[in-house]
CSV table of C-alpha atoms in Angstrom, one decimal:
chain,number,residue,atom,x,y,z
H,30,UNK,CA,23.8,6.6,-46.6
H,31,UNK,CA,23.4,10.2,-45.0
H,32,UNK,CA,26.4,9.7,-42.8
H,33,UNK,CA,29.0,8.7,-45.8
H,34,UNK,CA,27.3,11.8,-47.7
H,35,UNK,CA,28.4,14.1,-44.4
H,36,UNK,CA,31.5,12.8,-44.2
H,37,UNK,CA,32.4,13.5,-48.0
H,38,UNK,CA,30.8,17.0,-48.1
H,39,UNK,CA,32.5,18.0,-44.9
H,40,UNK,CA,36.1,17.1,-45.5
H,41,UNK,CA,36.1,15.2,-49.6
H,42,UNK,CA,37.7,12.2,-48.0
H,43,UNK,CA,37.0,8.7,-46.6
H,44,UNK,CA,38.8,7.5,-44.5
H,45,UNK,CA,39.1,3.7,-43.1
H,46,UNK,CA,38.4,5.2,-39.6
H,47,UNK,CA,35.4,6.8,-41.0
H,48,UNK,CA,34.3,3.7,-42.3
H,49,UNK,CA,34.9,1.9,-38.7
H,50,UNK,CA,33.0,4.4,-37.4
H,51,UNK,CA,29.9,4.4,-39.9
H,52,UNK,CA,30.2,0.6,-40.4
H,53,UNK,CA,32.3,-1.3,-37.3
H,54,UNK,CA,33.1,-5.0,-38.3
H,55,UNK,CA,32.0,-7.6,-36.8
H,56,UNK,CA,33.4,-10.7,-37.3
H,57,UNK,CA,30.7,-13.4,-38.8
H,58,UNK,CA,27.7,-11.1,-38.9
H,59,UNK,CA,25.4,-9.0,-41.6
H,60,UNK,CA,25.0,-5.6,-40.0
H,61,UNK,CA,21.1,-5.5,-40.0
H,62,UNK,CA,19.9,-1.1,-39.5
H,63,UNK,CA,23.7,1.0,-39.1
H,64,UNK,CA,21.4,3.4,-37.7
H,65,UNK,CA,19.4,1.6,-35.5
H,66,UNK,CA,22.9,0.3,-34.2
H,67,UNK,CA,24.6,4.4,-33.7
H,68,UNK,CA,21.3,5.7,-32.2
H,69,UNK,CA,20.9,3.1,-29.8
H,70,UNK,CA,24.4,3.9,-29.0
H,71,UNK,CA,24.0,7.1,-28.2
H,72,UNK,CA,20.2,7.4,-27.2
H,73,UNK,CA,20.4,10.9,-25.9
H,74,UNK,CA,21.2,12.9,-28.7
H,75,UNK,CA,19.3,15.2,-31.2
H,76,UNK,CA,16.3,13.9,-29.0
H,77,UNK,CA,14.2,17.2,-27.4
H,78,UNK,CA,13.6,17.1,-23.2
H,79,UNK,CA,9.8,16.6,-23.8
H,80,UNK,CA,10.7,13.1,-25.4
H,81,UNK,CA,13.2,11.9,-22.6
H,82,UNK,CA,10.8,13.3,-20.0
H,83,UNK,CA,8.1,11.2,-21.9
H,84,UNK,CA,9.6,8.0,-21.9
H,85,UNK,CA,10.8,8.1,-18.5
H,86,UNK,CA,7.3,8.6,-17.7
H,87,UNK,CA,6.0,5.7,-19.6
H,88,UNK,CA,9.0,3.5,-18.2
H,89,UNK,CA,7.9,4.6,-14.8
H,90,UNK,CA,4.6,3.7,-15.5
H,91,UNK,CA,4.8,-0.1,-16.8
H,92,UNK,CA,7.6,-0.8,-14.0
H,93,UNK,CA,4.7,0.6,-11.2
H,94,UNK,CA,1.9,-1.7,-13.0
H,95,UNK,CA,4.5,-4.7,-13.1
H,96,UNK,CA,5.1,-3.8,-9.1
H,97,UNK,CA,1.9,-3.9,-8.1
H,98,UNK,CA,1.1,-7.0,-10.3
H,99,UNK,CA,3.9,-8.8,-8.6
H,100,UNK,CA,3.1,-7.7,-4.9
H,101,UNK,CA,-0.5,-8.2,-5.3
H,102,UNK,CA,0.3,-12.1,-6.5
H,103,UNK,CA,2.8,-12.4,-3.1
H,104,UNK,CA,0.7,-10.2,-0.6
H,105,UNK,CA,-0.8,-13.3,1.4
H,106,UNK,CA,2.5,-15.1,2.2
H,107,UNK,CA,3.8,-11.8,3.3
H,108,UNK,CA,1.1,-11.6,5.6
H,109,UNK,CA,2.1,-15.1,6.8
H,110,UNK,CA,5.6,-13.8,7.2
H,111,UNK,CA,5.2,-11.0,9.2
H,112,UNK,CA,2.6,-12.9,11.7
H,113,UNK,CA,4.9,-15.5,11.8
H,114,UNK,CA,8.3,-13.5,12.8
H,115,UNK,CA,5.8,-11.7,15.0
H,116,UNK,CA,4.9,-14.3,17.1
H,117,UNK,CA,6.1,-13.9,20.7
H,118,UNK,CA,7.6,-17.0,22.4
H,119,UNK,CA,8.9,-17.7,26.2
H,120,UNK,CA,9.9,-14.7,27.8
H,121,UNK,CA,6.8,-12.3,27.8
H,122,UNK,CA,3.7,-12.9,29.4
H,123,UNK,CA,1.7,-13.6,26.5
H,124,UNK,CA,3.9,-16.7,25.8
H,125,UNK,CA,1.1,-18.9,24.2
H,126,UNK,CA,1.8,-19.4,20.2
H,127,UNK,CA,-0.7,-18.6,18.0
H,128,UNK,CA,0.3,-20.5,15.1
H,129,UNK,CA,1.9,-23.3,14.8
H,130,UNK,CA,3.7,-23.0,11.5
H,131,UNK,CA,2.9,-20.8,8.4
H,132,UNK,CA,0.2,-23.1,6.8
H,133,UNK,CA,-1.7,-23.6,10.3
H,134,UNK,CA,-1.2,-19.4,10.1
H,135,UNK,CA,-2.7,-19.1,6.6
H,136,UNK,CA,-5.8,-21.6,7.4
H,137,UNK,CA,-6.5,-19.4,10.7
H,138,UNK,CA,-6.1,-16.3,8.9
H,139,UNK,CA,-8.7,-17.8,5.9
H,140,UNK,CA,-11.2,-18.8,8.7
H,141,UNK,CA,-11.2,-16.2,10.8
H,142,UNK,CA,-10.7,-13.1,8.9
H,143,UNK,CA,-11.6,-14.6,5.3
H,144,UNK,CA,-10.2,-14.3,1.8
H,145,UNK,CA,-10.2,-10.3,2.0
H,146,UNK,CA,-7.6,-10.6,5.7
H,147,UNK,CA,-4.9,-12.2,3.2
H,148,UNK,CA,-5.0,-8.7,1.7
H,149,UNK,CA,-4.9,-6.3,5.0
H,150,UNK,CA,-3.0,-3.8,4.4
H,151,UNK,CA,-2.5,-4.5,0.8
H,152,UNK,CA,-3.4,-0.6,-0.5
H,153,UNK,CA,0.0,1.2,1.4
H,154,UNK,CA,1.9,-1.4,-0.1
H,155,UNK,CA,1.0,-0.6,-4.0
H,156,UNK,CA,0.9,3.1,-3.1
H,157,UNK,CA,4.7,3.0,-2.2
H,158,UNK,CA,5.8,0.0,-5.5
H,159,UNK,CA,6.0,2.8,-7.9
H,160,UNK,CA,8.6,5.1,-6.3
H,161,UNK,CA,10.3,2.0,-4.9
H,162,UNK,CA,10.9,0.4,-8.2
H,163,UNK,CA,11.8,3.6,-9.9
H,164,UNK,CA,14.6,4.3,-7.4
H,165,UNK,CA,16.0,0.7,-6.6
H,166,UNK,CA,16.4,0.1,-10.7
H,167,UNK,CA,17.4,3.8,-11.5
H,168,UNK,CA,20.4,3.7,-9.0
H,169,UNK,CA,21.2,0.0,-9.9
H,170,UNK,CA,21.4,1.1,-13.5
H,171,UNK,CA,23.2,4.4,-12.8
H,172,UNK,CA,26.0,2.6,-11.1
H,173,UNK,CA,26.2,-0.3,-13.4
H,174,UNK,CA,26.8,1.8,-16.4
H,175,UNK,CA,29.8,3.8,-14.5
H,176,UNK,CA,31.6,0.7,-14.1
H,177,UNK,CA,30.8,-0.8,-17.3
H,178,UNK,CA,34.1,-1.7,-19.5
H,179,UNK,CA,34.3,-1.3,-23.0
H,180,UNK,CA,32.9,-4.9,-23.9
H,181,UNK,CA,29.7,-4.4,-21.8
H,182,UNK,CA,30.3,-6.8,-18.9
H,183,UNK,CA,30.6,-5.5,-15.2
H,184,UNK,CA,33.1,-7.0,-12.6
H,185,UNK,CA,31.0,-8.4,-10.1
H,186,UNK,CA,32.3,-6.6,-7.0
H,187,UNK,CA,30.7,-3.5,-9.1
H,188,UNK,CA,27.7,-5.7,-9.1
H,189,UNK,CA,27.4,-5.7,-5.7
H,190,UNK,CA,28.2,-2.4,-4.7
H,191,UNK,CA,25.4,-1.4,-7.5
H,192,UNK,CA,22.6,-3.2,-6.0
H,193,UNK,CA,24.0,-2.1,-2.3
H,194,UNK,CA,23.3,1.3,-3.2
H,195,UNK,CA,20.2,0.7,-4.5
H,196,UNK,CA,19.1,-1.1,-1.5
H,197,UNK,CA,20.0,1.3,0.5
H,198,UNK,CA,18.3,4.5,-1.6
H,199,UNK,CA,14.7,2.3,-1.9
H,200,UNK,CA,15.0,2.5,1.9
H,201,UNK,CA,13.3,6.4,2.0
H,202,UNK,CA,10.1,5.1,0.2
H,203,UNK,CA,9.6,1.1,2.2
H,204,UNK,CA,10.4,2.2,5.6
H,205,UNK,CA,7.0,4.3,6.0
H,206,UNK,CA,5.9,1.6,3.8
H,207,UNK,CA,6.7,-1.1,5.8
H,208,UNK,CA,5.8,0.1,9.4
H,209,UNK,CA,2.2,0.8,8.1
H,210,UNK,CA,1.7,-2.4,6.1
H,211,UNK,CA,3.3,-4.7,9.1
H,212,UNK,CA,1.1,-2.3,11.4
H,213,UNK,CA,-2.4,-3.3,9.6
H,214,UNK,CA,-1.4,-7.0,9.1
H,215,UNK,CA,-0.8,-7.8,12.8
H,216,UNK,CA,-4.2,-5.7,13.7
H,217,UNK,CA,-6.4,-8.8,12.2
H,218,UNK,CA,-5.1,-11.0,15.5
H,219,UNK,CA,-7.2,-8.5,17.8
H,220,UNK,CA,-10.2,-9.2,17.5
H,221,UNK,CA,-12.0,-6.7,19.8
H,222,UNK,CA,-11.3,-2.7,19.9
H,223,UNK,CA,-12.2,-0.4,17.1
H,224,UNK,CA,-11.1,-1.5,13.5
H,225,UNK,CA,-7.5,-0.3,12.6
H,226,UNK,CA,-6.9,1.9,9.4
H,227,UNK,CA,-4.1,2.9,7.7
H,228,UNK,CA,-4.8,6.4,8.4
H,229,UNK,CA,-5.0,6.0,11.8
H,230,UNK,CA,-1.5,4.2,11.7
H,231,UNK,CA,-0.5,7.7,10.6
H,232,UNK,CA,-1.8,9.3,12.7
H,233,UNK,CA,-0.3,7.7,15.9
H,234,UNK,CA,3.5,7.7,14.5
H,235,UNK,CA,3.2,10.7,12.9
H,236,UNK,CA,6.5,11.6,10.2
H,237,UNK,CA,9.1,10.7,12.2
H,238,UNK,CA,7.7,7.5,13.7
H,239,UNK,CA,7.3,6.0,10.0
H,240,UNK,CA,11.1,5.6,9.7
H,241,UNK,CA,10.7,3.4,13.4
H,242,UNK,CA,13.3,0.7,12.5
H,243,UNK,CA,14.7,2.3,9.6
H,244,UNK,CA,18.6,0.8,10.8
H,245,UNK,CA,17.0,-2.7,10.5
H,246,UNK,CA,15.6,-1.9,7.2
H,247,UNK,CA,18.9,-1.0,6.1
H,248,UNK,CA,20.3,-4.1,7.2
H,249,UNK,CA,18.2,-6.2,5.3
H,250,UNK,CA,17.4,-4.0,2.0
H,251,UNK,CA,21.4,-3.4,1.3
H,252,UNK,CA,22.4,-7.3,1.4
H,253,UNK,CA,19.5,-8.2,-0.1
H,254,UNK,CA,19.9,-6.1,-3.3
H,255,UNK,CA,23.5,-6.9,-3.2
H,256,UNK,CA,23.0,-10.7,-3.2
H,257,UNK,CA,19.5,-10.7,-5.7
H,258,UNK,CA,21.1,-8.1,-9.0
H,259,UNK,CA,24.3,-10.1,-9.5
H,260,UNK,CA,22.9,-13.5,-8.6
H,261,UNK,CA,20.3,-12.3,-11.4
H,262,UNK,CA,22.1,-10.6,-13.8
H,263,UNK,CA,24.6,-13.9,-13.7
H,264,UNK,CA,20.9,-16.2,-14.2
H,265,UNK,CA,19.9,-14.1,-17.1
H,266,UNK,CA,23.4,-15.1,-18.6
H,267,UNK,CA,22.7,-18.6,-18.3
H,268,UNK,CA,19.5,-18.7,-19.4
H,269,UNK,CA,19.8,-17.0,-22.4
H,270,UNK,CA,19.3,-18.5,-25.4
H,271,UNK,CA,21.9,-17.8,-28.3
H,272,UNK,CA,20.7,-14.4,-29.6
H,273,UNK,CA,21.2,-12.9,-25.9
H,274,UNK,CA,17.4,-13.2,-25.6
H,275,UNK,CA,15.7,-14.2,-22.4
H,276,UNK,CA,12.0,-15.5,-22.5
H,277,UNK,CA,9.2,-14.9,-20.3
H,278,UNK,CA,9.4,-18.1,-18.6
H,279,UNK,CA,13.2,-17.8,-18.1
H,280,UNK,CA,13.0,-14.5,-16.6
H,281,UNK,CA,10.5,-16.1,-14.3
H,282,UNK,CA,13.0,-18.7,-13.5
H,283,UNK,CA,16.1,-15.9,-13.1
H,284,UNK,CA,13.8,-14.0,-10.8
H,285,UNK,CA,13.2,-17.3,-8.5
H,286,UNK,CA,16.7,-18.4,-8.4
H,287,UNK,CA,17.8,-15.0,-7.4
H,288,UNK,CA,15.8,-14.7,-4.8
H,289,UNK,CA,16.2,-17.6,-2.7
H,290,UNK,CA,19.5,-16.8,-1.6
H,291,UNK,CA,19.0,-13.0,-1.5
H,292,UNK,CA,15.6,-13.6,0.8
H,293,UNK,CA,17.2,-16.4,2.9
H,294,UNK,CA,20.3,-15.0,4.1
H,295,UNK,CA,18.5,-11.7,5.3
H,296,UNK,CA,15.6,-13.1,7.2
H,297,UNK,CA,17.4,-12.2,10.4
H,298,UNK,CA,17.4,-8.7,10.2
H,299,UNK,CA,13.8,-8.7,8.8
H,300,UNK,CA,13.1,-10.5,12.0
H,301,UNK,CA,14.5,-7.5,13.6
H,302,UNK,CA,12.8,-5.0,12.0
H,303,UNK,CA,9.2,-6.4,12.4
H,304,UNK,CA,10.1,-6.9,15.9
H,305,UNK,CA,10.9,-2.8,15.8
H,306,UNK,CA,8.1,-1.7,13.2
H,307,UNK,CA,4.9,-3.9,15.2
H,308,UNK,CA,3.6,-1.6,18.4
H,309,UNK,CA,4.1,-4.2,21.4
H,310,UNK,CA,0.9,-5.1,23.0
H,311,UNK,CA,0.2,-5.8,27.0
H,312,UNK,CA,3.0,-7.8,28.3
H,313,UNK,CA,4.7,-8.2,25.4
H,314,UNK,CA,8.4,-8.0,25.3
H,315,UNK,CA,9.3,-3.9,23.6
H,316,UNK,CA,12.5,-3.2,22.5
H,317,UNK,CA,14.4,0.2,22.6
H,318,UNK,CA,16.6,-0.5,19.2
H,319,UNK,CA,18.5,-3.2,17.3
H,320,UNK,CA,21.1,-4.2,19.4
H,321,UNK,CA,18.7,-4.2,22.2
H,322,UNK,CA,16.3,-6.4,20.1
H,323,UNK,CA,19.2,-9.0,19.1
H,324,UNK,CA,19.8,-9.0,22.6
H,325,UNK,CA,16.5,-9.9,23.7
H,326,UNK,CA,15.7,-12.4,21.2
H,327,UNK,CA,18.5,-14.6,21.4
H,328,UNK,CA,18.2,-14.9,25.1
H,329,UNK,CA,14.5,-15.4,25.1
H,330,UNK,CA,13.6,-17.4,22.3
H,331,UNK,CA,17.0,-18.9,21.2
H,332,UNK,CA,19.1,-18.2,17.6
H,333,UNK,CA,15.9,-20.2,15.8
H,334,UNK,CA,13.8,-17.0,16.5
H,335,UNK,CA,16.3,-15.1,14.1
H,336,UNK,CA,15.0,-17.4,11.0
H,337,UNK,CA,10.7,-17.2,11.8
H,338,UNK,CA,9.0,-16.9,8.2
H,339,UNK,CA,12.1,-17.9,6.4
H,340,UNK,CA,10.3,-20.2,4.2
H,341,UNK,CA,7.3,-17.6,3.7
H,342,UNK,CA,9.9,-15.0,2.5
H,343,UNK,CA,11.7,-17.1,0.2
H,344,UNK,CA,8.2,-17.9,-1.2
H,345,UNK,CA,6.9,-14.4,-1.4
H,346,UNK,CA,10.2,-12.9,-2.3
H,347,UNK,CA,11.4,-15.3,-5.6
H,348,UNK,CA,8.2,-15.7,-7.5
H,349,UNK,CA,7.6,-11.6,-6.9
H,350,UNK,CA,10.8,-10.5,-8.5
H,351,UNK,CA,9.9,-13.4,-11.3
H,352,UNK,CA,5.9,-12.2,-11.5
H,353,UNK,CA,6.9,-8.8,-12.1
H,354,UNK,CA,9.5,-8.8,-14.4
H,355,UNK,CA,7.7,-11.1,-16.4
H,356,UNK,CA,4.7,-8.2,-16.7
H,357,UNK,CA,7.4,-5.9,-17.2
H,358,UNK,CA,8.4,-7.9,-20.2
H,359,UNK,CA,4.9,-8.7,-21.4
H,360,UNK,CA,3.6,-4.7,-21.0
H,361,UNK,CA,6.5,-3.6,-22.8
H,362,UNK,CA,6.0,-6.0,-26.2
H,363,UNK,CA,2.0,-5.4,-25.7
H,364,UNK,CA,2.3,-1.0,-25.6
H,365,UNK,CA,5.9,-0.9,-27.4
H,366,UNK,CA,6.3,3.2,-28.2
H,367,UNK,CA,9.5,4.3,-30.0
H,368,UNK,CA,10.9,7.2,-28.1
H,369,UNK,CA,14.0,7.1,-30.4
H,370,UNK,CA,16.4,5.5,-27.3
H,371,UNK,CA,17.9,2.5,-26.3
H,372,UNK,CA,14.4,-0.7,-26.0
H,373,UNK,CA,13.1,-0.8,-22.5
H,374,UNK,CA,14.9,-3.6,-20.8
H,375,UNK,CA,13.5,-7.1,-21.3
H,376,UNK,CA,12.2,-6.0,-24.8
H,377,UNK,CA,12.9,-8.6,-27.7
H,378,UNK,CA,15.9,-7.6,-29.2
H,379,UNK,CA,16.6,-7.5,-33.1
H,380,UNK,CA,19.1,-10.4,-33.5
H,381,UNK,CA,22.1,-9.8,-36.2
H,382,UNK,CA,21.2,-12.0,-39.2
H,383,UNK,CA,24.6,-14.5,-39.7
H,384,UNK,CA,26.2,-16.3,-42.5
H,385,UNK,CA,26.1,-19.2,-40.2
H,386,UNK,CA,22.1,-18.8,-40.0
H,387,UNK,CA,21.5,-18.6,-44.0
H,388,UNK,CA,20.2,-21.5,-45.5
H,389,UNK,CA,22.9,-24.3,-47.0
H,390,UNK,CA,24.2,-23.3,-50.5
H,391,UNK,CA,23.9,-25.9,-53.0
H,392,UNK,CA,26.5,-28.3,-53.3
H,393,UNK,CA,26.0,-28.4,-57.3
H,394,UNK,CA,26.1,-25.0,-58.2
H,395,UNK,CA,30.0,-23.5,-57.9
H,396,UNK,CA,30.6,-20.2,-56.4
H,397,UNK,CA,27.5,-18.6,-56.8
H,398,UNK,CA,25.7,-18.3,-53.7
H,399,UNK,CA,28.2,-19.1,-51.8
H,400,UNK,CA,30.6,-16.3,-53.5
H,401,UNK,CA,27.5,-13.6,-53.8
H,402,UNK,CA,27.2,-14.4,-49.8
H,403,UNK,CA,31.1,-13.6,-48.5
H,404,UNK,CA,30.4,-10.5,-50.9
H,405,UNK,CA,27.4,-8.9,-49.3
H,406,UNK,CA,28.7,-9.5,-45.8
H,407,UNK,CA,31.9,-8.0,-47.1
H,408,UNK,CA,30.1,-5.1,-48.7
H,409,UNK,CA,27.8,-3.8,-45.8
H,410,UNK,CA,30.6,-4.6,-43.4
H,411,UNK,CA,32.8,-2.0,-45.1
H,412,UNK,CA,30.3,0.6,-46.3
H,413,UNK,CA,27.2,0.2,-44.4
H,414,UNK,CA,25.2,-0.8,-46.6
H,415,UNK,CA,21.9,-3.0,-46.5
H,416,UNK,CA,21.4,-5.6,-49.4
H,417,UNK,CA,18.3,-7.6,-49.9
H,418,UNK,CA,18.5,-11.2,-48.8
H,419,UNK,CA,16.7,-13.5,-51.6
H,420,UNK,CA,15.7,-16.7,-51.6
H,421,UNK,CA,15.3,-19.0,-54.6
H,422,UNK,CA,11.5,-19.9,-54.8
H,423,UNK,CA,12.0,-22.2,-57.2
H,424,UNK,CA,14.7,-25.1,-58.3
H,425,UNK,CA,15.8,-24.9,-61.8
H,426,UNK,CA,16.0,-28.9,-63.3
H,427,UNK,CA,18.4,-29.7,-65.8
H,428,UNK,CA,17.6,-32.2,-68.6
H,429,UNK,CA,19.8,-34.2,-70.6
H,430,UNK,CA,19.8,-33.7,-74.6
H,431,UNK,CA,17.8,-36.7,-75.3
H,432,UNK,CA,14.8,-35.7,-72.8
H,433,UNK,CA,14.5,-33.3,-74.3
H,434,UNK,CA,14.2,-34.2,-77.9
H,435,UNK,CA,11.5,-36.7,-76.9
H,436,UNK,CA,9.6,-34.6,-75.7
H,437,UNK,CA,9.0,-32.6,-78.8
């Protein structure tokens, strides 16, 4: 072992806390690669800038692939949504409904605008994934790992406050987002004027009008990511299996479970902000912020109006967290490149091999295997060594003494 060599040249003595160091004991288990263990430790060093810099780049890329997979698979009950929690009731004088519920909204929207309307406005929304998904899981993981104790769990109101903050930073990239998406999705109800374009959405807000409702957006990106990472990380816990791995299907299921609560409990301040972010047509009720928006809703469509699309968000927003970490986890065992750090997240991990694991020693043969076991896990314990596992291919048969003199 290199290490043990550099300790002995450097100071001619081993000590036990050198060996702790080289070779920490774990209780039960067969250390499998000592330095695949230190260098995921410390991923960072003897590693030059160009290789960080290229694996953040090829991180960045599979997590905007997996974004765009997962909003693409969602984008028609979004639209839903946003129609939906758009819909004016009493109070304005366009008072008639539209739709009746989200289904009747979906069938209108297929017969009317066809397949391709489920997808208006679907291009601004996978332009702005990528720097979305970079900063809402860079800050999340940032702030995780500062509050991280010694054992590797995180007390949950660190959770919390993690995925607050990166609600809250993602906020920069979806607001502009948002207001032009929402903008382009509402446009397929009019059905005469010239066709609306993204760029012409630009064009009438200009910089400053794409952060119109940017309060609201706070409101409902903060407690969202503060319900849907520790709800998630908790689900991942439980649906592990007993290596610490979680499969595809299971991070689909973490991803669902998350997000019913997280989507549910912030509809009404989506409400709000698609109320905000939609440019009010003639006669239409327009609102001057969100306190003035609140106001006005509750008194003219009642504290139901605050909950419009609930069950649209909850269906977009569970299976798309699910959908795309699922293609995170599939892209990242499909194009696997070693940068020399720690495995992407959601990788298959390398499980330790235990004595608990190794096959049954035979009850007829005394201290052998079973001896020659405690030894090797005591050896590469202590010095770090990796010893050969073998398994007997064949079965020796003992004969008595007078078999075997009729056979010759």
């Amino acid at each position: 072992n290199p290490q043990i060599w550099a300790y002995l040249l450097a100071d001619l003595r081993l000590t036990l806390a050198d060996i702790e160091r080289i070779a920490p004991l774990a209780e039960g288990a067969l250390p499998y690669n000592l330095a695949e263990l230190q260098r995921q430790q410390s991923p960072g060093l003897g590693r030059p800038i160009w290789l960080q810099i290229a694996e953040s780049a090829y991180r960045f890329t599979l997590g905007s692939v997996a974004g765009a997979v997962g909003a693409t698979a969602v984008y028609p009950i979004d639209l839903v949504k946003t129609r939906m929690q758009n819909q004016r009731g009493s109070g304005s004088v366009v008072g008639e409904l539209m739709y009746k519920n989200s289904f009747d909204c979906f069938k209108k929207v297929l017969r009317y605008e066809g397949f391709f309307g489920l997808y208006r406005g679907l291009i601004p929304q996978l332009i702005g994934v990528a720097p979305e998904k970079a900063i809402k899981l860079t800050v999340n993981d940032f702030v995780r790992d500062k509050f991280t104790r010694r054992d590797g769990s995180v007390p949950l109101p660190a959770e919390v406050l993690a995925g607050g903050c990166a609600g809250g930073s993602q906020v920069i990239f979806t607001n502009p987002l948002e207001i032009v998406k929402i903008r382009l999705q509402v446009a397929g109800e009019i059905t005469t004027g010239p066709r609306v374009s993204a760029l012409n959405v630009l064009r009438d807000l200009g910089i400053f009008g794409l952060y119109k409702g940017a309060k609201a957006c706070f409101l409902r990106d903060i407690p969202f990511s503060a319900i849907y990472f520790p709800v998630y990380a908790h689900c991942k816990l439980l649906l592990a299996d007993e290596n610490g791995h979680v499969g595809g299907l299971n991070l689909l299921a973490a991803g669902a479970m998350a997000g019913v609560p997280a989507a549910s409990l912030v509809t009404p301040a989506d409400v709000i902000k698609t109320r905000l972010q939609v440019a009010a047509r003639a006669g239409q009720t327009t609102y001057s912020g969100v306190i003035d928006c609140f106001r006005k809703i509750l008194r003219e469509e009642g504290p139901s109006a605050f909950w419009k699309g609930t069950a649209a968000r909850v269906f977009r927003s569970s299976p798309q967290f699910g959908v795309t970490l699922v293609t995170y986890e599939l892209l990242q065992r499909w194009f696997y490149i070693d940068f020399g750090g720690l495995k992407p997240a959601g990788s298959e991990p390398t499980p330790k091999s235990r004595i608990a694991d190794l096959p049954p020693a035979n009850p007829d043969h005394i201290g052998g295997y079973r001896l020659a076991t405690a030894t090797f896990a005591g050896i590469e314990n202590k010095f770090g060594l990796y010893l050969p596992k073998f398994k007997s291919s064949s079965v020796a048969v003992v004969q008595p003494k007078a078999a075997v003199a009729a056979t010759q």
